[in-house]
Each structure stands twice: as C-alpha cells, then as structure tokens.
Amino acid sequence: MTSTRTGNRKSFSSPCLCIADVRMASAVERTDDLVREYLIYRGFTSALKHLDTDIKADKEKGFRVDKIIDQLHQFIQSFDLAGLKEYWSYLDHRFFSRLEDVYRPTVNKLRTSLFRYYLVFSVQSKNLEKTQEFFQKQAVDLQGQAEWRDWFILPFISAPEQNPSFSPYFSRQWADTFLVSLHNFLSVLFRCMHILPVLYLRTFQGWNLYLLSSN
C-alpha cells in the first residue's frame, strides 16, 4: 500500500489492484474513443456533443476508482454533506444494490466509515459547526443504529482525538485502512462488472480495423 499527499488531500493506491484498474480505465477510454470516432465518421455531430457532455458529467468517472475516491474527498473537504450523501446513494443504487445480499454488511460498513471520515475531518479542521450540522441532519437516520449511539457526544468533547472511544478514528492507520478498503472494494466490483463491456470493446475494435482498412 502506498499513499501520497497533494496539499491537504490524500491519494491511495493498492499495488495488487492498480494495474488492473489502469487496464480497465484504458478499456473504457478506448471504447469512448471508438464511439466518438464512429459518430464523427457518420457525421452525427449532435450525438457527439451529447456524448462529450455526458462524459464530462459522468458520475462513474469512467470506472476510475481513484477519481471516484477523489470526488468523495472533494465533497468531504468542502463540507458538502448533501453532495456526499447523494453521490454515495448514486453508487449504491447504480452498483451496490446489484450485489448479493451477503455483501450488504460490507457496503453498510463502508458507508459508516465514510461518514466517520467526514466527521474526523470536520473535527481536525476545527469546524464545530459542520460537526454539529452532521448530527442535526443525520439524527433521524442514525439514532436507531447501534454503531452510532456513542458518536452523538462527539461535538461536546473538547479533545476527541485523546478520548479512548474516538482516538482510533483519528489515527493515520484507520484512515489508510478505510480508504484502501474502499479502493479495493470498488476495484473488484468494477472488474467483475466489466465482463460484457470487454466483449463490446472487442466488437468495436473489429469495426475500427474495418474502418481503417476501408480508407
């Protein structure tokens, strides 16, 4: 596992999966390029504009796990709780909901860790207002969950990083473990879901070779 810093932001990679991630992202980008070439070849300029617009607004980031995690970081660092919740809900609806029920506890644990990561960042940034706001907006959803029962006192603790109940979450080790776990989970998920797109890619590659040979 490696980690690097860019300003206040962290980026993480997993040596066992990063090569597969690059290959997958390359396949998606290549497919996008082939579709773009086809639209240009057919003169479908309106469709081409829509394609470029959709790619720019792509919440799935071309299935680039690093970019998805960067997007989550952006929501956290801008204290955009609504955006963070909406983006996670999108990922849940688009991908996680398709998994077998046995994986639901893992998804729920990652979601819990994501929100705790947000809270830790708000405390470390000395932004008590955002820490309190989190519990005000999430109270209805979290009050009945045992894993959040002790967290409602967080805004009222002067030094939570020194409190035995919260200090583990303020450690670099916990943050690294969470982010790498999230990275690996998304990587494996996307790799499993890309069996059919790879077949489509081969079809496009065949069309591209035909197009090149006919010119």
mmCIF file of N, CA and C in Angstrom, residues 17 21 24 59-61 63-70 72 87-88 91-92 95-96 99 106-107 110 114 178-194:
data_model
loop_
_atom_site.group_PDB
_atom_site.id
_atom_site.type_symbol
_atom_site.label_atom_id
_atom_site.label_comp_id
_atom_site.label_asym_id
_atom_site.label_seq_id
_atom_site.Cartn_x
_atom_site.Cartn_y
_atom_site.Cartn_z
ATOM 1 N N LEU A 17 -3.915 -4.139 -7.090
ATOM 2 C CA LEU A 17 -5.042 -3.877 -7.964
ATOM 3 C C LEU A 17 -4.816 -2.729 -8.936
ATOM 4 N N ASP A 21 -6.741 -1.783 -12.481
ATOM 5 C CA ASP A 21 -7.515 -0.549 -12.581
ATOM 6 C C ASP A 21 -7.127 0.234 -13.829
ATOM 7 N N MET A 24 -8.484 -1.453 -16.930
ATOM 8 C CA MET A 24 -9.923 -1.262 -17.046
ATOM 9 C C MET A 24 -10.244 0.147 -17.523
ATOM 10 N N LYS A 59 -20.719 10.499 -13.473
ATOM 11 C CA LYS A 59 -20.509 10.266 -12.048
ATOM 12 C C LYS A 59 -19.671 9.019 -11.799
ATOM 13 N N GLU A 60 -19.621 8.145 -12.783
ATOM 14 C CA GLU A 60 -18.856 6.912 -12.624
ATOM 15 C C GLU A 60 -17.385 7.102 -12.973
ATOM 16 N N LYS A 61 -17.047 8.299 -13.465
ATOM 17 C CA LYS A 61 -15.657 8.677 -13.727
ATOM 18 C C LYS A 61 -14.934 7.683 -14.626
ATOM 19 N N PHE A 63 -15.226 4.631 -14.613
ATOM 20 C CA PHE A 63 -14.877 3.491 -13.758
ATOM 21 C C PHE A 63 -13.450 3.601 -13.221
ATOM 22 N N ARG A 64 -12.964 4.830 -13.072
ATOM 23 C CA ARG A 64 -11.661 5.081 -12.457
ATOM 24 C C ARG A 64 -11.858 5.211 -10.954
ATOM 25 N N VAL A 65 -11.411 4.218 -10.222
ATOM 26 C CA VAL A 65 -11.618 4.198 -8.778
ATOM 27 C C VAL A 65 -10.948 5.391 -8.109
ATOM 28 N N ASP A 66 -9.748 5.742 -8.574
ATOM 29 C CA ASP A 66 -9.043 6.866 -7.960
ATOM 30 C C ASP A 66 -9.827 8.165 -8.116
ATOM 31 N N LYS A 67 -10.491 8.335 -9.260
ATOM 32 C CA LYS A 67 -11.267 9.556 -9.472
ATOM 33 C C LYS A 67 -12.550 9.561 -8.642
ATOM 34 N N ILE A 68 -13.134 8.392 -8.449
ATOM 35 C CA ILE A 68 -14.327 8.305 -7.599
ATOM 36 C C ILE A 68 -13.973 8.674 -6.164
ATOM 37 N N ILE A 69 -12.855 8.158 -5.676
ATOM 38 C CA ILE A 69 -12.425 8.485 -4.315
ATOM 39 C C ILE A 69 -12.033 9.953 -4.218
ATOM 40 N N ASP A 70 -11.431 10.492 -5.265
ATOM 41 C CA ASP A 70 -11.127 11.926 -5.280
ATOM 42 C C ASP A 70 -12.405 12.753 -5.179
ATOM 43 N N LEU A 72 -15.208 11.849 -3.725
ATOM 44 C CA LEU A 72 -15.653 11.757 -2.335
ATOM 45 C C LEU A 72 -14.844 12.699 -1.450
ATOM 46 N N TYR A 87 -23.968 11.373 -3.693
ATOM 47 C CA TYR A 87 -23.035 10.616 -4.529
ATOM 48 C C TYR A 87 -22.946 9.166 -4.063
ATOM 49 N N TRP A 88 -22.901 8.964 -2.752
ATOM 50 C CA TRP A 88 -22.867 7.595 -2.237
ATOM 51 C C TRP A 88 -24.172 6.862 -2.577
ATOM 52 N N LEU A 91 -23.925 5.680 -6.120
ATOM 53 C CA LEU A 91 -23.097 4.480 -6.232
ATOM 54 C C LEU A 91 -23.847 3.257 -5.707
ATOM 55 N N ASP A 92 -24.582 3.457 -4.628
ATOM 56 C CA ASP A 92 -25.343 2.359 -4.031
ATOM 57 C C ASP A 92 -26.416 1.865 -4.999
ATOM 58 N N PHE A 95 -24.588 0.480 -8.394
ATOM 59 C CA PHE A 95 -23.708 -0.681 -8.328
ATOM 60 C C PHE A 95 -23.980 -1.603 -7.138
ATOM 61 N N PHE A 96 -23.963 -1.041 -5.924
ATOM 62 C CA PHE A 96 -24.000 -1.879 -4.730
ATOM 63 C C PHE A 96 -25.306 -2.666 -4.615
ATOM 64 N N LEU A 99 -25.429 -6.235 -5.960
ATOM 65 C CA LEU A 99 -24.661 -7.300 -5.326
ATOM 66 C C LEU A 99 -25.572 -8.249 -4.560
ATOM 67 N N THR A 106 -20.931 -5.289 4.200
ATOM 68 C CA THR A 106 -19.692 -4.612 3.811
ATOM 69 C C THR A 106 -19.984 -3.215 3.289
ATOM 70 N N VAL A 107 -21.021 -3.095 2.462
ATOM 71 C CA VAL A 107 -21.408 -1.789 1.927
ATOM 72 C C VAL A 107 -21.811 -0.854 3.066
ATOM 73 N N LEU A 110 -18.755 0.336 4.975
ATOM 74 C CA LEU A 110 -18.015 1.359 4.235
ATOM 75 C C LEU A 110 -18.727 2.707 4.315
ATOM 76 N N LEU A 114 -17.237 6.056 5.904
ATOM 77 C CA LEU A 114 -17.167 7.281 5.105
ATOM 78 C C LEU A 114 -17.685 8.473 5.901
ATOM 79 N N PHE A 178 -9.291 2.411 5.887
ATOM 80 C CA PHE A 178 -10.609 2.659 5.301
ATOM 81 C C PHE A 178 -10.512 2.968 3.814
ATOM 82 N N LEU A 179 -9.624 3.889 3.447
ATOM 83 C CA LEU A 179 -9.538 4.311 2.052
ATOM 84 C C LEU A 179 -9.051 3.193 1.137
ATOM 85 N N VAL A 180 -8.110 2.407 1.615
ATOM 86 C CA VAL A 180 -7.634 1.282 0.807
ATOM 87 C C VAL A 180 -8.721 0.210 0.691
ATOM 88 N N SER A 181 -9.471 -0.012 1.767
ATOM 89 C CA SER A 181 -10.573 -0.977 1.718
ATOM 90 C C SER A 181 -11.625 -0.539 0.705
ATOM 91 N N LEU A 182 -11.948 0.745 0.714
ATOM 92 C CA LEU A 182 -12.917 1.277 -0.239
ATOM 93 C C LEU A 182 -12.389 1.151 -1.663
ATOM 94 N N HIS A 183 -11.126 1.482 -1.843
ATOM 95 C CA HIS A 183 -10.495 1.382 -3.165
ATOM 96 C C HIS A 183 -10.546 -0.055 -3.681
ATOM 97 N N ASN A 184 -10.175 -0.994 -2.840
ATOM 98 C CA ASN A 184 -10.145 -2.395 -3.259
ATOM 99 C C ASN A 184 -11.546 -2.929 -3.544
ATOM 100 N N PHE A 185 -12.504 -2.527 -2.719
ATOM 101 C CA PHE A 185 -13.883 -2.975 -2.915
ATOM 102 C C PHE A 185 -14.412 -2.503 -4.269
ATOM 103 N N LEU A 186 -14.209 -1.228 -4.578
ATOM 104 C CA LEU A 186 -14.677 -0.688 -5.853
ATOM 105 C C LEU A 186 -13.930 -1.324 -7.026
ATOM 106 N N SER A 187 -12.640 -1.547 -6.850
ATOM 107 C CA SER A 187 -11.839 -2.144 -7.921
ATOM 108 C C SER A 187 -12.338 -3.532 -8.285
ATOM 109 N N VAL A 188 -12.539 -4.356 -7.268
ATOM 110 C CA VAL A 188 -13.015 -5.716 -7.517
ATOM 111 C C VAL A 188 -14.419 -5.686 -8.107
ATOM 112 N N LEU A 189 -15.261 -4.798 -7.592
ATOM 113 C CA LEU A 189 -16.626 -4.678 -8.097
ATOM 114 C C LEU A 189 -16.635 -4.327 -9.582
ATOM 115 N N PHE A 190 -15.855 -3.332 -9.970
ATOM 116 C CA PHE A 190 -15.837 -2.904 -11.368
ATOM 117 C C PHE A 190 -15.220 -3.966 -12.273
ATOM 118 N N ARG A 191 -14.226 -4.660 -11.763
ATOM 119 C CA ARG A 191 -13.615 -5.721 -12.571
ATOM 120 C C ARG A 191 -14.630 -6.820 -12.864
ATOM 121 N N CYS A 192 -15.450 -7.148 -11.888
ATOM 122 C CA CYS A 192 -16.457 -8.193 -12.076
ATOM 123 C C CYS A 192 -17.570 -7.736 -13.009
ATOM 124 N N MET A 193 -17.856 -6.442 -13.016
ATOM 125 C CA MET A 193 -18.952 -5.925 -13.828
ATOM 126 C C MET A 193 -18.532 -5.626 -15.251
ATOM 127 N N HIS A 194 -17.241 -5.747 -15.567
ATOM 128 C CA HIS A 194 -16.760 -5.346 -16.884
ATOM 129 C C HIS A 194 -16.553 -6.515 -17.841
#
